[in-house]
Amino acid sequence: MATIAELGTRIELVSMDSHFHDISIALYEQKRERSRVALVHSYSSKDGVSERLDAVVDSMAILGGLERLDSDSSEVHFACGTWHRAAAKRAFLEACKLASDQAAEARPLEAADGRSGQEICVQGQGSGRYRVYAEGAEDESKSRAPAIARGLAKLAELDLDDDGVTVAFDCGQDHDEIVGLLLVRALNLRATLRDDAAASSRGTLAAPSAQEQT
Ligand SMILES: [Zn+2]
């Protein structure tokens, strides 16, 4: 059995995968010389586990823009070389929600904001910068763009510009997949943060038994 030290630090856990025998699947972060990578791992020894993990990794690639380190490994990283932990965790959670035969689709950079009725659009400015626009606001003071930019900055650990509506990845590279993935979450920031808190407390409770499984 692989030790925890070899796996790295567990940063996210799906304690019951409803698409595959309720196994637990976890995301482990590992320090490498230049950056960090993550490993998608399960202690389950059921037949078909490696295919399930493969499907999760494939979905993470589409949803979050992560890449496999090697074609046959379940280790992933970001091509930019910077480790975007919050985005990796979100891509992992969303990937586990999909059945193995369900094709993942990258999320668009626009979404309707149900609460205000405004159309939110995020435009890439190059070099990892994204500007949030809101269409349909009566006047600028009612625009949801600043709130959504703050939400994106918080969820993806981005820098928020002084203009209040532009966010930037510190790696200076574009990450359309991450922005699309988190945009819907940023629209409902409070609910997202509540869900995350609930999920991580469940994860803590599930930790000892998950680590004992062979
Ligand atoms: Zn990056």
Short mmCIF file of C-alpha atoms and ligand atoms in Angstrom, two decimals:
data_model
loop_
_atom_site.label_atom_id
_atom_site.label_comp_id
_atom_site.label_asym_id
_atom_site.label_seq_id
_atom_site.Cartn_x
_atom_site.Cartn_y
_atom_site.Cartn_z
CA MET A 1 0.00 0.00 0.00
CA ALA A 2 1.29 3.42 -0.87
CA THR A 3 1.96 5.61 2.12
CA ILE A 4 0.42 9.02 2.56
CA ALA A 5 3.87 10.58 2.21
CA GLU A 6 4.23 9.11 -1.28
CA LEU A 7 0.80 10.29 -2.31
CA GLY A 8 1.34 13.83 -1.06
CA THR A 9 -1.13 16.03 0.78
CA ARG A 10 -4.79 15.35 0.29
CA ILE A 11 -6.47 18.57 -0.80
CA GLU A 12 -9.90 17.29 -1.82
CA LEU A 13 -12.02 14.23 -1.25
CA VAL A 14 -15.14 12.78 -2.80
CA SER A 15 -16.05 10.31 -0.08
CA MET A 16 -18.70 8.48 -2.10
CA ASP A 17 -18.54 8.39 -5.88
CA SER A 18 -22.14 7.79 -6.88
CA HIS A 19 -21.00 6.87 -10.41
CA PHE A 20 -18.71 4.04 -9.30
CA HIS A 21 -19.68 1.80 -6.34
CA ASP A 22 -19.55 4.68 -3.85
CA ILE A 23 -15.76 4.45 -3.69
CA SER A 24 -13.82 7.37 -2.28
CA ILE A 25 -11.61 9.32 -4.66
CA ALA A 26 -9.13 11.92 -3.51
CA LEU A 27 -6.92 14.56 -5.00
CA TYR A 28 -3.38 14.63 -3.58
CA GLU A 29 -1.01 17.51 -4.09
CA GLN A 30 2.68 16.79 -4.52
CA LYS A 31 5.62 19.15 -4.43
CA ARG A 32 7.97 18.86 -7.36
CA GLU A 33 11.19 20.69 -8.01
CA ARG A 34 9.66 23.59 -9.88
CA SER A 35 5.97 23.42 -9.17
CA ARG A 36 3.24 21.20 -7.82
CA VAL A 37 1.25 18.45 -9.43
CA ALA A 38 -1.79 16.53 -8.26
CA LEU A 39 -2.60 12.86 -8.23
CA VAL A 40 -6.12 11.47 -8.58
CA HIS A 41 -6.19 8.41 -6.35
CA SER A 42 -8.50 5.85 -4.78
CA TYR A 43 -7.72 3.19 -2.22
CA SER A 44 -10.45 0.99 -3.62
CA SER A 45 -9.32 -2.23 -5.26
CA LYS A 46 -12.56 -2.85 -7.14
CA ASP A 47 -12.35 -3.92 -10.77
CA GLY A 48 -12.55 -0.93 -13.05
CA VAL A 49 -11.18 1.63 -10.58
CA SER A 50 -8.33 2.68 -12.85
CA GLU A 51 -10.78 3.25 -15.73
CA ARG A 52 -12.92 5.38 -13.42
CA LEU A 53 -9.91 7.44 -12.34
CA ASP A 54 -8.94 7.82 -16.00
CA ALA A 55 -12.38 9.19 -16.79
CA VAL A 56 -12.10 11.69 -13.91
CA VAL A 57 -8.68 12.87 -15.13
CA ASP A 58 -9.98 13.22 -18.69
CA SER A 59 -12.88 15.34 -17.46
CA MET A 60 -10.54 17.50 -15.37
CA ALA A 61 -8.55 18.20 -18.52
CA ILE A 62 -11.61 19.49 -20.33
CA LEU A 63 -13.20 21.31 -17.41
CA GLY A 64 -10.09 22.87 -15.88
CA GLY A 65 -7.42 22.73 -18.56
CA LEU A 66 -5.20 20.40 -16.53
CA GLU A 67 -2.85 18.10 -18.37
CA ARG A 68 -1.58 14.62 -17.60
CA LEU A 69 2.10 14.48 -16.74
CA ASP A 70 2.36 11.24 -18.73
CA SER A 71 -0.14 9.63 -21.04
CA ASP A 72 -0.68 6.69 -18.66
CA SER A 73 -0.57 8.44 -15.30
CA SER A 74 -3.27 10.02 -13.19
CA GLU A 75 -0.96 12.85 -12.23
CA VAL A 76 -2.02 16.23 -13.54
CA HIS A 77 -0.56 19.71 -13.72
CA PHE A 78 -1.17 23.01 -15.46
CA ALA A 79 0.74 23.64 -18.67
CA CYS A 80 1.68 27.15 -17.45
CA GLY A 81 3.82 25.55 -14.74
CA THR A 82 2.04 27.41 -11.94
CA TRP A 83 -0.09 25.43 -9.53
CA HIS A 84 -3.64 26.82 -9.29
CA ARG A 85 -4.87 24.84 -6.32
CA ALA A 86 -8.39 26.24 -5.99
CA ALA A 87 -9.06 25.68 -9.68
CA ALA A 88 -7.66 22.15 -9.57
CA LYS A 89 -9.91 21.28 -6.62
CA ARG A 90 -12.97 22.65 -8.38
CA ALA A 91 -12.18 20.80 -11.61
CA PHE A 92 -11.77 17.59 -9.60
CA LEU A 93 -15.11 17.99 -7.80
CA GLU A 94 -16.95 18.79 -11.03
CA ALA A 95 -15.28 15.90 -12.87
CA CYS A 96 -16.43 13.45 -10.19
CA LYS A 97 -20.03 14.58 -10.74
CA LEU A 98 -19.91 13.16 -14.27
CA ALA A 99 -20.45 9.49 -15.05
CA SER A 100 -17.53 7.87 -16.88
CA ASP A 101 -19.46 7.74 -20.16
CA GLN A 102 -20.65 11.35 -19.85
CA ALA A 103 -18.63 13.73 -21.99
CA ALA A 104 -17.35 16.79 -20.14
CA GLU A 105 -17.76 20.13 -21.86
CA ALA A 106 -15.73 23.25 -21.23
CA ARG A 107 -17.99 25.95 -19.82
CA PRO A 108 -18.61 29.12 -21.80
CA LEU A 109 -17.32 32.50 -20.67
CA GLU A 110 -20.82 33.88 -20.37
CA ALA A 111 -23.76 33.15 -18.17
CA ALA A 112 -27.13 34.56 -17.21
CA ASP A 113 -27.33 35.95 -13.70
CA GLY A 114 -30.71 34.77 -12.43
CA ARG A 115 -30.88 37.23 -9.57
CA SER A 116 -30.40 40.44 -11.55
CA GLY A 117 -31.42 39.26 -15.01
CA GLN A 118 -28.11 40.56 -16.34
CA GLU A 119 -26.02 38.73 -18.92
CA ILE A 120 -22.53 38.25 -17.61
CA CYS A 121 -19.69 37.95 -20.08
CA VAL A 122 -16.00 37.52 -19.36
CA GLN A 123 -13.55 38.62 -22.03
CA GLY A 124 -9.95 37.54 -22.16
CA GLN A 125 -7.54 40.48 -22.44
CA GLY A 126 -4.48 38.31 -23.01
CA SER A 127 -1.64 37.36 -20.63
CA GLY A 128 -4.00 35.81 -18.11
CA ARG A 129 -6.21 38.87 -17.68
CA TYR A 130 -10.00 38.71 -17.88
CA ARG A 131 -12.53 41.52 -17.75
CA VAL A 132 -16.08 40.97 -16.51
CA TYR A 133 -18.95 42.74 -18.29
CA ALA A 134 -22.61 42.80 -17.32
CA GLU A 135 -25.26 43.59 -19.91
CA GLY A 136 -28.76 44.70 -18.99
CA ALA A 137 -28.00 46.73 -15.87
CA GLU A 138 -30.19 49.85 -15.55
CA ASP A 139 -27.15 51.90 -14.67
CA GLU A 140 -23.58 51.22 -13.73
CA SER A 141 -24.27 51.22 -10.01
CA LYS A 142 -26.52 48.18 -10.49
CA SER A 143 -23.99 46.26 -12.54
CA ARG A 144 -23.17 42.84 -11.14
CA ALA A 145 -19.76 42.86 -12.85
CA PRO A 146 -17.73 44.05 -9.82
CA ALA A 147 -19.33 41.47 -7.51
CA ILE A 148 -18.69 38.69 -9.98
CA ALA A 149 -15.10 39.79 -10.56
CA ARG A 150 -14.58 39.68 -6.77
CA GLY A 151 -16.16 36.22 -6.71
CA LEU A 152 -13.87 34.97 -9.47
CA ALA A 153 -10.85 36.44 -7.71
CA LYS A 154 -11.77 34.72 -4.47
CA LEU A 155 -12.65 31.33 -5.97
CA ALA A 156 -9.68 31.05 -8.33
CA GLU A 157 -7.15 32.99 -6.20
CA LEU A 158 -6.76 35.71 -8.81
CA ASP A 159 -5.55 39.28 -8.52
CA LEU A 160 -8.26 41.92 -8.79
CA ASP A 161 -7.35 45.08 -10.68
CA ASP A 162 -8.03 48.59 -9.36
CA ASP A 163 -10.85 48.94 -11.91
CA GLY A 164 -12.75 46.35 -9.88
CA VAL A 165 -13.85 44.29 -12.88
CA THR A 166 -10.60 42.82 -14.22
CA VAL A 167 -8.96 39.76 -12.72
CA ALA A 168 -5.60 38.25 -13.55
CA PHE A 169 -3.81 34.93 -13.14
CA ASP A 170 -0.43 35.43 -11.50
CA CYS A 171 1.20 33.08 -14.04
CA GLY A 172 0.37 35.52 -16.85
CA GLN A 173 -1.17 32.74 -18.96
CA ASP A 174 -4.72 32.41 -20.20
CA HIS A 175 -6.98 29.88 -18.48
CA ASP A 176 -10.35 30.06 -20.23
CA GLU A 177 -11.41 26.69 -18.84
CA ILE A 178 -10.87 27.78 -15.24
CA VAL A 179 -12.71 31.06 -15.76
CA GLY A 180 -15.68 29.27 -17.36
CA LEU A 181 -15.70 26.65 -14.63
CA LEU A 182 -15.78 29.22 -11.85
CA LEU A 183 -18.05 31.81 -13.46
CA VAL A 184 -21.24 29.94 -12.60
CA ARG A 185 -19.93 29.53 -9.06
CA ALA A 186 -19.07 33.22 -8.80
CA LEU A 187 -22.68 34.09 -9.66
CA ASN A 188 -23.76 32.33 -6.48
CA LEU A 189 -20.72 33.00 -4.35
CA ARG A 190 -22.38 32.69 -0.97
CA ALA A 191 -23.94 29.31 -1.78
CA THR A 192 -20.63 28.11 -3.22
CA LEU A 193 -18.67 29.05 -0.10
CA ARG A 194 -21.32 27.36 2.08
CA ASP A 195 -21.15 24.17 -0.03
CA ASP A 196 -17.37 24.18 0.11
CA ALA A 197 -17.36 24.52 3.90
CA ALA A 198 -19.84 21.64 4.22
CA ALA A 199 -17.85 19.47 1.83
CA SER A 200 -14.56 20.06 3.60
CA SER A 201 -16.03 19.26 7.02
CA ARG A 202 -17.43 16.02 5.58
CA GLY A 203 -14.01 15.32 4.12
CA THR A 204 -12.34 15.78 7.50
CA LEU A 205 -14.76 13.39 9.14
CA ALA A 206 -14.28 10.82 6.41
CA ALA A 207 -10.49 11.06 6.47
CA PRO A 208 -9.47 8.27 8.90
CA SER A 209 -11.61 5.56 7.33
CA ALA A 210 -10.71 6.68 3.83
CA GLN A 211 -7.05 6.35 4.69
CA GLU A 212 -7.49 2.88 6.14
CA GLN A 213 -9.18 1.42 3.08
CA THR A 214 -7.02 -0.96 1.11
ZN ZN B 1 -1.48 29.39 -14.92
#
